[in-house]
Amino acid sequence: MTASLLLSRVSRATSSITIRRVAGFNSLNAQILGGSISGTFFRERSLATLAQGASHFDEMVSVDQRKYYLLGGKGGVGKTSCAASLAVKFASHGHPTIVVSTDPAHSLSDSFSQDLSGGVLKPVQGVDSTLLALEITPETMKEEIKSQSGGKSVKNMMDSMGLGMFAGELGDLNLEDMLNAASPGIDEIAAISKVLQFMESPEYSRFTRIVFDTAPTGHTLRLLSLPDFYDSSISKITKLKKKVTAAASAFKSMFGKKEIQQQEPSNELDQLKERMEKVRNVFRDVNTTEFVIVTIPTVMAINESSRLHASLRKENVPVHRLIVNQLLPQSESDCKFCSMRRKEQTRVLGLIQNDTELSGLKLIQSPLLDAEIRGVPALKFMGDHVWR
Ligand SMILES: Nc1ncnc2c1ncn2[C@@H]1O[C@H](COP(=O)(O)OP(=O)(O)OP(=O)(O)O)[C@@H](O)[C@H]1O
């Protein structure tokens, strides 16, 4: 029986509790319909053909200290399903866990099949252990900034940063106007400000695993390089400020006025720079962070994953694992379509072995399940077969 046939049957079935054995594997549908999530999905024969496939989850779970896992890749490959199932698995292994979506088109709520929207941390229902979820929204962050800044104008803020001399150029632009403007990168800024909160705020210190469901590739690369961008911009502003102060001082002394004291860069800038360095370092620390690339067995997805790995390597972001998701399971009664697809995916797995960027990564092979992965039981089911 093919996966699509199974799916169509399930859409019609409402109360069946039969566990359907489909040539070589037990079905997610059957597990869910049967009220059980504990069975094995693929039988040994299928697993044997999916060589290597294990994620070495024991390594991922064994360390007590805080770890950050970022799951990313091309759109639609299964990032959310993999991130959510990993978070459920960490939580069930005793790690208080937060799963965060930095993708503006959030799908955590859909994946967990419960409302996790609103930009605030919400407990995930249906998990016995501590698991909170957050869909980051720039709107909520804008509100937070507005309430923290007390509605300050840009001029006031620049004055307080010791940059009042430039403020005239900006007139009386209001911070609120700036935040309301469609500003590229606001999603990334929101994400980074949350990472800082997780790192700095005592209320989050008990969470030992933080799993990020990231946006498709380009967006995520911007997120990872943003702290660097800020860091270098702040350095430029600091240098400029020093130069302007020195020039003003020389100018005044030429006219016999008292020399202006060379000011140290303002504390606020130093603090901002320090905080950006903290985020940048945590994204690059092999002891605390790992970026897991998620892909599917198509040439286009593999090519994009290869480019993503090259960019992450350039940014020094640690990557050890590559999930190839939605692999067709073995079947004794293959239709022509399935056997063609399977041949194609075998060829693509071969491409990974020969790809200089990807061949060194631990390959995790994740099966195409016969139903959409929605809700905690389905995520547990997926997790037990991906994170092992
Ligand atoms: N191994 C799998 N077997 C069956 N269905 C899957 C599998 N992995 C993902 N799916 C389904 O594919 C769809 C997309 O998955 P998901 O939302 O996890 O991808 P994504 O990469 O996060 O997508 P986006 O880029 O849009 O955020 C969902 O309906 C999900 O249930």
Short mmCIF file of C-alpha atoms and ligand atoms in Angstrom, two decimals:
data_model
loop_
_atom_site.label_atom_id
_atom_site.label_comp_id
_atom_site.label_asym_id
_atom_site.label_seq_id
_atom_site.Cartn_x
_atom_site.Cartn_y
_atom_site.Cartn_z
CA MET A 1 0.00 0.00 0.00
CA THR A 2 1.45 3.38 -0.91
CA ALA A 3 1.84 6.29 1.51
CA SER A 4 -0.72 8.37 -0.39
CA LEU A 5 -3.24 5.54 -0.30
CA LEU A 6 -2.70 5.25 3.41
CA LEU A 7 -3.22 8.98 3.86
CA SER A 8 -6.45 8.98 1.90
CA ARG A 9 -7.71 6.07 3.97
CA VAL A 10 -6.84 7.88 7.16
CA SER A 11 -8.68 11.01 6.11
CA ARG A 12 -11.77 8.83 5.86
CA ALA A 13 -11.08 6.79 8.99
CA THR A 14 -12.05 8.30 12.30
CA SER A 15 -11.95 5.68 15.01
CA SER A 16 -9.89 2.84 13.64
CA ILE A 17 -7.49 1.33 16.15
CA THR A 18 -5.92 -1.16 13.79
CA ILE A 19 -2.16 -0.93 13.49
CA ARG A 20 -1.55 -1.21 9.80
CA ARG A 21 1.62 -2.94 8.81
CA VAL A 22 2.80 -1.51 5.56
CA ALA A 23 5.42 -3.59 3.82
CA GLY A 24 8.41 -3.07 6.04
CA PHE A 25 7.20 -0.45 8.51
CA ASN A 26 4.57 0.52 11.04
CA SER A 27 2.61 3.61 10.19
CA LEU A 28 2.45 6.95 12.04
CA ASN A 29 -1.24 7.00 11.15
CA ALA A 30 -1.72 3.64 12.69
CA GLN A 31 0.18 4.66 15.82
CA ILE A 32 -1.90 7.79 16.24
CA LEU A 33 -5.20 6.16 15.38
CA GLY A 34 -4.32 3.30 17.69
CA GLY A 35 -3.60 5.73 20.53
CA SER A 36 -0.05 4.44 20.79
CA ILE A 37 3.14 6.20 19.92
CA SER A 38 5.52 3.63 21.22
CA GLY A 39 5.98 1.25 18.28
CA THR A 40 8.90 1.20 15.94
CA PHE A 41 8.38 2.90 12.64
CA PHE A 42 10.73 1.18 10.30
CA ARG A 43 11.47 -2.46 10.68
CA GLU A 44 15.09 -3.56 10.78
CA ARG A 45 15.26 -4.31 7.07
CA SER A 46 14.46 -0.73 6.14
CA LEU A 47 16.85 0.66 8.72
CA ALA A 48 19.61 -1.53 7.40
CA THR A 49 19.20 -0.02 3.95
CA LEU A 50 19.20 3.48 5.44
CA ALA A 51 22.80 3.06 6.50
CA GLN A 52 24.43 5.40 9.04
CA GLY A 53 21.17 7.24 9.87
CA ALA A 54 21.68 7.77 13.65
CA SER A 55 21.94 11.24 15.16
CA HIS A 56 24.02 10.15 18.20
CA PHE A 57 21.40 11.69 20.42
CA ASP A 58 23.21 10.38 23.51
CA GLU A 59 25.97 12.93 22.78
CA MET A 60 23.40 15.70 22.39
CA VAL A 61 21.61 14.94 25.63
CA SER A 62 24.50 13.98 27.90
CA VAL A 63 25.94 17.42 28.71
CA ASP A 64 24.23 19.18 31.65
CA GLN A 65 25.27 22.72 30.72
CA ARG A 66 23.09 24.99 28.51
CA LYS A 67 23.21 24.11 24.80
CA TYR A 68 21.74 25.92 21.82
CA TYR A 69 20.57 23.97 18.77
CA LEU A 70 19.65 25.84 15.59
CA LEU A 71 17.83 23.92 12.88
CA GLY A 72 17.88 25.47 9.45
CA GLY A 73 17.71 24.86 5.73
CA LYS A 74 15.64 25.45 2.64
CA GLY A 75 11.94 26.29 2.94
CA GLY A 76 9.57 23.40 3.54
CA VAL A 77 12.15 20.65 4.15
CA GLY A 78 10.97 19.91 7.70
CA LYS A 79 12.92 22.35 9.91
CA THR A 80 9.98 22.94 12.25
CA SER A 81 9.11 19.25 12.55
CA CYS A 82 12.74 18.37 13.31
CA ALA A 83 13.17 21.28 15.79
CA ALA A 84 9.89 20.57 17.59
CA SER A 85 10.58 16.83 17.81
CA LEU A 86 14.08 17.53 19.16
CA ALA A 87 12.68 19.90 21.79
CA VAL A 88 10.11 17.30 22.90
CA LYS A 89 12.86 14.69 23.11
CA PHE A 90 15.20 16.91 25.15
CA ALA A 91 12.38 17.77 27.55
CA SER A 92 11.44 14.12 27.97
CA HIS A 93 15.09 13.37 28.79
CA GLY A 94 14.98 15.79 31.72
CA HIS A 95 16.27 18.99 30.12
CA PRO A 96 14.05 22.00 30.79
CA THR A 97 13.75 23.19 27.19
CA ILE A 98 12.64 26.23 25.20
CA VAL A 99 11.81 25.94 21.51
CA VAL A 100 11.89 29.25 19.65
CA SER A 101 10.80 30.09 16.13
CA THR A 102 12.72 32.92 14.48
CA ASP A 103 10.87 32.40 11.19
CA PRO A 104 8.49 35.32 10.53
CA ALA A 105 6.17 32.73 8.91
CA HIS A 106 5.85 30.74 12.14
CA SER A 107 4.68 27.15 12.11
CA LEU A 108 5.39 26.00 15.67
CA SER A 109 1.70 26.35 16.58
CA ASP A 110 0.75 24.23 13.57
CA SER A 111 3.43 21.68 14.32
CA PHE A 112 2.41 21.29 18.00
CA SER A 113 -1.24 21.68 17.02
CA GLN A 114 -1.85 24.25 19.73
CA ASP A 115 -1.78 28.03 19.99
CA LEU A 116 1.77 29.15 20.73
CA SER A 117 1.44 32.55 19.05
CA GLY A 118 1.56 36.00 20.66
CA GLY A 119 5.31 36.51 21.02
CA VAL A 120 5.46 35.24 24.59
CA LEU A 121 6.74 31.97 26.07
CA LYS A 122 3.94 29.45 26.43
CA PRO A 123 4.03 26.01 28.04
CA VAL A 124 3.55 23.21 25.53
CA GLN A 125 0.52 21.12 26.49
CA GLY A 126 0.74 17.35 26.35
CA VAL A 127 4.37 17.05 27.45
CA ASP A 128 4.99 15.76 30.99
CA SER A 129 8.27 17.65 31.37
CA THR A 130 9.19 21.34 31.11
CA LEU A 131 8.88 22.58 27.55
CA LEU A 132 8.10 26.19 26.65
CA ALA A 133 7.62 27.55 23.15
CA LEU A 134 7.94 31.00 21.65
CA GLU A 135 7.12 32.41 18.25
CA ILE A 136 9.14 35.62 18.13
CA THR A 137 7.23 38.55 16.70
CA PRO A 138 8.89 41.88 15.92
CA GLU A 139 5.66 43.57 17.02
CA THR A 140 6.07 42.31 20.59
CA MET A 141 9.72 43.38 20.58
CA LYS A 142 8.77 46.84 19.31
CA GLU A 143 6.33 47.15 22.22
CA GLU A 144 9.08 46.05 24.65
CA ILE A 145 11.52 48.65 23.26
CA LYS A 146 8.90 51.37 23.32
CA SER A 147 8.04 50.67 26.93
CA GLN A 148 11.74 50.52 27.88
CA SER A 149 12.61 53.76 26.03
CA GLY A 150 9.66 55.57 27.58
CA GLY A 151 8.88 57.08 24.16
CA LYS A 152 12.27 58.84 23.90
CA SER A 153 13.00 60.62 20.65
CA VAL A 154 16.06 59.63 18.64
CA LYS A 155 17.70 62.92 19.66
CA ASN A 156 17.24 62.17 23.35
CA MET A 157 18.60 58.67 22.87
CA MET A 158 21.63 59.94 20.95
CA ASP A 159 22.22 62.62 23.58
CA SER A 160 22.24 59.97 26.26
CA MET A 161 24.73 57.96 24.15
CA GLY A 162 27.04 60.99 23.88
CA LEU A 163 26.23 61.39 20.18
CA GLY A 164 24.11 64.50 20.47
CA MET A 165 26.30 66.31 17.94
CA PHE A 166 24.89 64.08 15.16
CA ALA A 167 21.35 64.27 16.32
CA GLY A 168 20.66 67.57 14.55
CA GLU A 169 21.09 65.73 11.26
CA LEU A 170 18.28 63.41 12.23
CA GLY A 171 15.95 66.18 13.30
CA ASP A 172 13.23 65.14 15.63
CA LEU A 173 12.69 61.67 14.23
CA ASN A 174 10.68 59.71 16.70
CA LEU A 175 11.85 56.28 17.83
CA GLU A 176 8.32 55.06 17.38
CA ASP A 177 8.32 56.18 13.73
CA MET A 178 11.59 54.36 13.15
CA LEU A 179 10.32 51.18 14.73
CA ASN A 180 7.11 51.35 12.74
CA ALA A 181 8.95 51.81 9.46
CA ALA A 182 9.27 48.61 7.44
CA SER A 183 12.84 47.98 8.40
CA PRO A 184 14.73 45.04 6.91
CA GLY A 185 16.35 43.01 9.64
CA ILE A 186 13.83 43.81 12.37
CA ASP A 187 13.01 40.08 12.71
CA GLU A 188 16.66 39.28 13.22
CA ILE A 189 17.04 42.08 15.77
CA ALA A 190 14.03 40.70 17.65
CA ALA A 191 15.60 37.23 17.64
CA ILE A 192 18.94 38.51 18.88
CA SER A 193 17.38 40.53 21.65
CA LYS A 194 15.61 37.32 22.78
CA VAL A 195 18.86 35.33 22.69
CA LEU A 196 20.38 37.99 24.94
CA GLN A 197 17.49 37.67 27.35
CA PHE A 198 17.93 33.89 27.47
CA MET A 199 21.64 34.36 28.15
CA GLU A 200 21.38 37.12 30.72
CA SER A 201 18.10 36.86 32.56
CA PRO A 202 18.08 34.66 35.71
CA GLU A 203 14.50 33.56 34.97
CA TYR A 204 15.80 31.53 32.00
CA SER A 205 18.92 30.11 33.62
CA ARG A 206 17.22 26.79 34.48
CA PHE A 207 16.65 25.99 30.79
CA THR A 208 19.44 23.72 29.64
CA ARG A 209 18.36 23.26 26.03
CA ILE A 210 17.26 26.03 23.66
CA VAL A 211 16.18 24.84 20.23
CA PHE A 212 15.74 27.35 17.39
CA ASP A 213 13.44 26.68 14.47
CA THR A 214 15.01 29.13 12.04
CA ALA A 215 13.70 30.79 8.90
CA PRO A 216 14.76 29.59 5.45
CA THR A 217 18.46 29.93 4.61
CA GLY A 218 19.01 33.59 3.58
CA HIS A 219 17.16 35.02 6.55
CA THR A 220 19.05 32.80 8.98
CA LEU A 221 22.44 33.75 7.54
CA ARG A 222 21.51 37.40 8.09
CA LEU A 223 20.57 36.56 11.68
CA LEU A 224 23.93 34.91 12.32
CA SER A 225 25.96 37.73 10.77
CA LEU A 226 23.98 40.55 12.38
CA PRO A 227 25.96 40.71 15.65
CA ASP A 228 29.13 41.11 13.56
CA PHE A 229 27.51 43.87 11.56
CA TYR A 230 26.49 45.70 14.73
CA ASP A 231 29.85 45.13 16.31
CA SER A 232 31.68 46.72 13.38
CA SER A 233 29.11 49.56 13.10
CA ILE A 234 29.52 50.39 16.77
CA SER A 235 33.32 50.37 16.36
CA LYS A 236 32.94 52.77 13.42
CA ILE A 237 30.67 55.11 15.41
CA THR A 238 33.11 55.05 18.33
CA LYS A 239 36.06 55.88 16.05
CA LEU A 240 34.08 58.64 14.33
CA LYS A 241 33.09 60.09 17.67
CA LYS A 242 36.76 60.14 18.80
CA LYS A 243 37.80 61.86 15.55
CA VAL A 244 35.08 64.49 15.78
CA THR A 245 35.95 65.21 19.42
CA ALA A 246 39.67 65.53 18.56
CA ALA A 247 38.92 67.83 15.58
CA ALA A 248 36.60 70.02 17.67
CA SER A 249 39.24 70.21 20.39
CA ALA A 250 41.97 71.27 17.92
CA PHE A 251 39.64 73.84 16.37
CA LYS A 252 38.78 75.38 19.73
CA SER A 253 42.41 75.51 20.92
CA MET A 254 43.35 77.36 17.67
CA PHE A 255 41.01 80.10 18.83
CA GLY A 256 42.44 80.10 22.32
CA LYS A 257 39.51 78.28 23.89
CA LYS A 258 40.00 75.67 26.53
CA GLU A 259 40.91 72.26 25.09
CA ILE A 260 38.09 69.75 25.15
CA GLN A 261 38.86 66.64 27.15
CA GLN A 262 39.18 63.59 24.88
CA GLN A 263 36.10 61.65 25.89
CA GLU A 264 36.07 57.91 26.33
CA PRO A 265 33.46 56.14 24.21
CA SER A 266 30.13 56.23 25.95
CA ASN A 267 29.23 53.45 28.31
CA GLU A 268 26.08 52.64 26.41
CA LEU A 269 28.02 51.96 23.21
CA ASP A 270 30.54 49.85 25.07
CA GLN A 271 27.75 47.86 26.67
CA LEU A 272 25.97 47.36 23.36
CA LYS A 273 29.20 46.24 21.74
CA GLU A 274 29.88 43.83 24.59
CA ARG A 275 26.40 42.34 24.34
CA MET A 276 26.70 41.90 20.56
CA GLU A 277 30.03 40.16 21.08
CA LYS A 278 28.35 37.85 23.57
CA VAL A 279 25.71 36.77 21.02
CA ARG A 280 28.28 36.45 18.27
CA ASN A 281 30.50 34.30 20.47
CA VAL A 282 27.71 32.04 21.62
CA PHE A 283 26.71 31.33 17.99
CA ARG A 284 30.30 30.32 17.32
CA ASP A 285 31.11 28.38 20.47
CA VAL A 286 31.54 24.71 19.67
CA ASN A 287 30.87 23.84 23.34
CA THR A 288 27.49 25.54 23.50
CA THR A 289 26.06 25.70 20.01
CA GLU A 290 25.33 23.49 17.06
CA PHE A 291 23.60 24.31 13.78
CA VAL A 292 21.86 21.26 12.34
CA ILE A 293 21.19 21.48 8.60
CA VAL A 294 17.90 19.96 7.47
CA THR A 295 17.46 18.94 3.85
CA ILE A 296 15.48 16.59 1.60
CA PRO A 297 16.81 14.16 -1.01
CA THR A 298 16.61 16.41 -4.06
CA VAL A 299 19.50 17.90 -6.01
CA MET A 300 18.21 21.45 -5.46
CA ALA A 301 17.93 21.04 -1.70
CA ILE A 302 21.34 19.38 -1.44
CA ASN A 303 22.96 22.18 -3.47
CA GLU A 304 21.43 24.78 -1.17
CA SER A 305 22.53 22.82 1.92
CA SER A 306 26.06 22.71 0.55
CA ARG A 307 26.07 26.50 0.09
CA LEU A 308 24.56 26.95 3.56
CA HIS A 309 27.32 24.84 5.10
CA ALA A 310 29.96 26.86 3.24
CA SER A 311 28.49 30.11 4.63
CA LEU A 312 28.23 28.73 8.16
CA ARG A 313 31.82 27.50 7.96
CA LYS A 314 32.92 30.98 6.87
CA GLU A 315 31.05 32.44 9.86
CA ASN A 316 32.65 29.80 12.14
CA VAL A 317 29.26 28.48 13.24
CA PRO A 318 29.65 24.85 14.43
CA VAL A 319 27.88 22.27 12.22
CA HIS A 320 28.16 18.51 12.81
CA ARG A 321 24.90 16.99 11.62
CA LEU A 322 22.87 16.91 8.41
CA ILE A 323 19.31 15.55 8.45
CA VAL A 324 18.07 14.16 5.16
CA ASN A 325 14.34 14.24 5.77
CA GLN A 326 11.42 12.65 3.93
CA LEU A 327 13.31 9.61 2.66
CA LEU A 328 10.97 7.09 1.08
CA PRO A 329 10.80 3.91 3.14
CA GLN A 330 11.60 0.55 1.61
CA SER A 331 8.64 -1.34 0.37
CA GLU A 332 8.17 -4.84 -1.00
CA SER A 333 5.44 -3.76 -3.38
CA ASP A 334 6.92 -0.67 -5.01
CA CYS A 335 4.88 1.08 -7.63
CA LYS A 336 6.76 2.51 -10.60
CA PHE A 337 6.58 6.02 -9.18
CA CYS A 338 8.01 4.95 -5.80
CA SER A 339 10.79 2.93 -7.34
CA MET A 340 11.80 5.89 -9.56
CA ARG A 341 11.77 8.23 -6.56
CA ARG A 342 13.79 5.78 -4.53
CA LYS A 343 16.41 5.48 -7.29
CA GLU A 344 16.58 9.25 -7.44
CA GLN A 345 17.04 9.59 -3.68
CA THR A 346 19.79 6.94 -3.71
CA ARG A 347 21.55 9.00 -6.37
CA VAL A 348 21.16 12.16 -4.26
CA LEU A 349 22.51 10.40 -1.15
CA GLY A 350 25.51 9.57 -3.33
CA LEU A 351 25.90 13.26 -4.16
CA ILE A 352 26.07 14.05 -0.42
CA GLN A 353 28.88 11.50 0.02
CA ASN A 354 30.83 13.26 -2.73
CA ASP A 355 30.06 16.83 -1.69
CA THR A 356 33.10 18.45 -0.11
CA GLU A 357 30.94 20.59 2.19
CA LEU A 358 28.52 17.88 3.34
CA SER A 359 30.43 14.61 3.27
CA GLY A 360 32.12 15.24 6.63
CA LEU A 361 28.83 15.72 8.52
CA LYS A 362 26.99 13.04 10.49
CA LEU A 363 24.15 11.98 8.23
CA ILE A 364 20.77 11.54 9.94
CA GLN A 365 18.25 9.78 7.74
CA SER A 366 14.67 10.68 8.52
CA PRO A 367 11.81 8.75 6.93
CA LEU A 368 8.89 10.22 5.03
CA LEU A 369 6.01 9.43 7.36
CA ASP A 370 2.59 8.50 6.06
CA ALA A 371 0.83 11.43 7.74
CA GLU A 372 1.47 15.08 8.46
CA ILE A 373 3.47 15.54 11.66
CA ARG A 374 1.13 17.50 13.89
CA GLY A 375 0.72 17.38 17.65
CA VAL A 376 2.91 16.11 20.48
CA PRO A 377 2.28 12.35 19.90
CA ALA A 378 3.33 12.67 16.25
CA LEU A 379 6.39 14.73 17.20
CA LYS A 380 7.36 12.10 19.80
CA PHE A 381 6.95 9.47 17.13
CA MET A 382 9.14 11.37 14.70
CA GLY A 383 11.69 12.19 17.44
CA ASP A 384 12.09 8.54 18.37
CA HIS A 385 13.14 7.75 14.83
CA VAL A 386 15.22 10.81 13.99
CA TRP A 387 16.89 11.53 17.34
CA ARG A 388 18.32 8.14 18.29
N1 LIG B 1 9.42 13.19 7.53
C1 LIG B 1 8.24 13.68 7.22
N2 LIG B 1 7.21 12.87 6.89
C2 LIG B 1 5.99 13.36 6.59
N3 LIG B 1 5.69 14.67 6.60
C3 LIG B 1 6.68 15.53 6.91
C4 LIG B 1 7.99 15.09 7.25
N4 LIG B 1 8.74 16.18 7.56
C5 LIG B 1 7.94 17.24 7.41
N5 LIG B 1 6.70 16.86 7.01
C6 LIG B 1 5.55 17.73 6.72
O1 LIG B 1 5.97 18.69 5.74
C7 LIG B 1 5.38 19.96 6.00
C8 LIG B 1 6.48 21.01 6.17
O2 LIG B 1 7.23 20.66 7.32
P1 LIG B 1 7.85 21.78 8.29
O3 LIG B 1 6.85 22.83 8.60
O4 LIG B 1 8.48 21.04 9.41
O5 LIG B 1 8.95 22.36 7.29
P2 LIG B 1 9.77 23.73 7.40
O6 LIG B 1 11.08 23.48 6.74
O7 LIG B 1 9.80 24.20 8.81
O8 LIG B 1 8.85 24.67 6.53
P3 LIG B 1 8.97 26.30 6.38
O9 LIG B 1 10.23 26.58 5.66
O10 LIG B 1 7.73 26.61 5.59
O11 LIG B 1 8.94 26.82 7.78
C9 LIG B 1 4.52 19.78 7.24
O12 LIG B 1 3.21 19.53 6.83
C10 LIG B 1 5.12 18.55 7.93
O13 LIG B 1 4.16 17.84 8.69
#
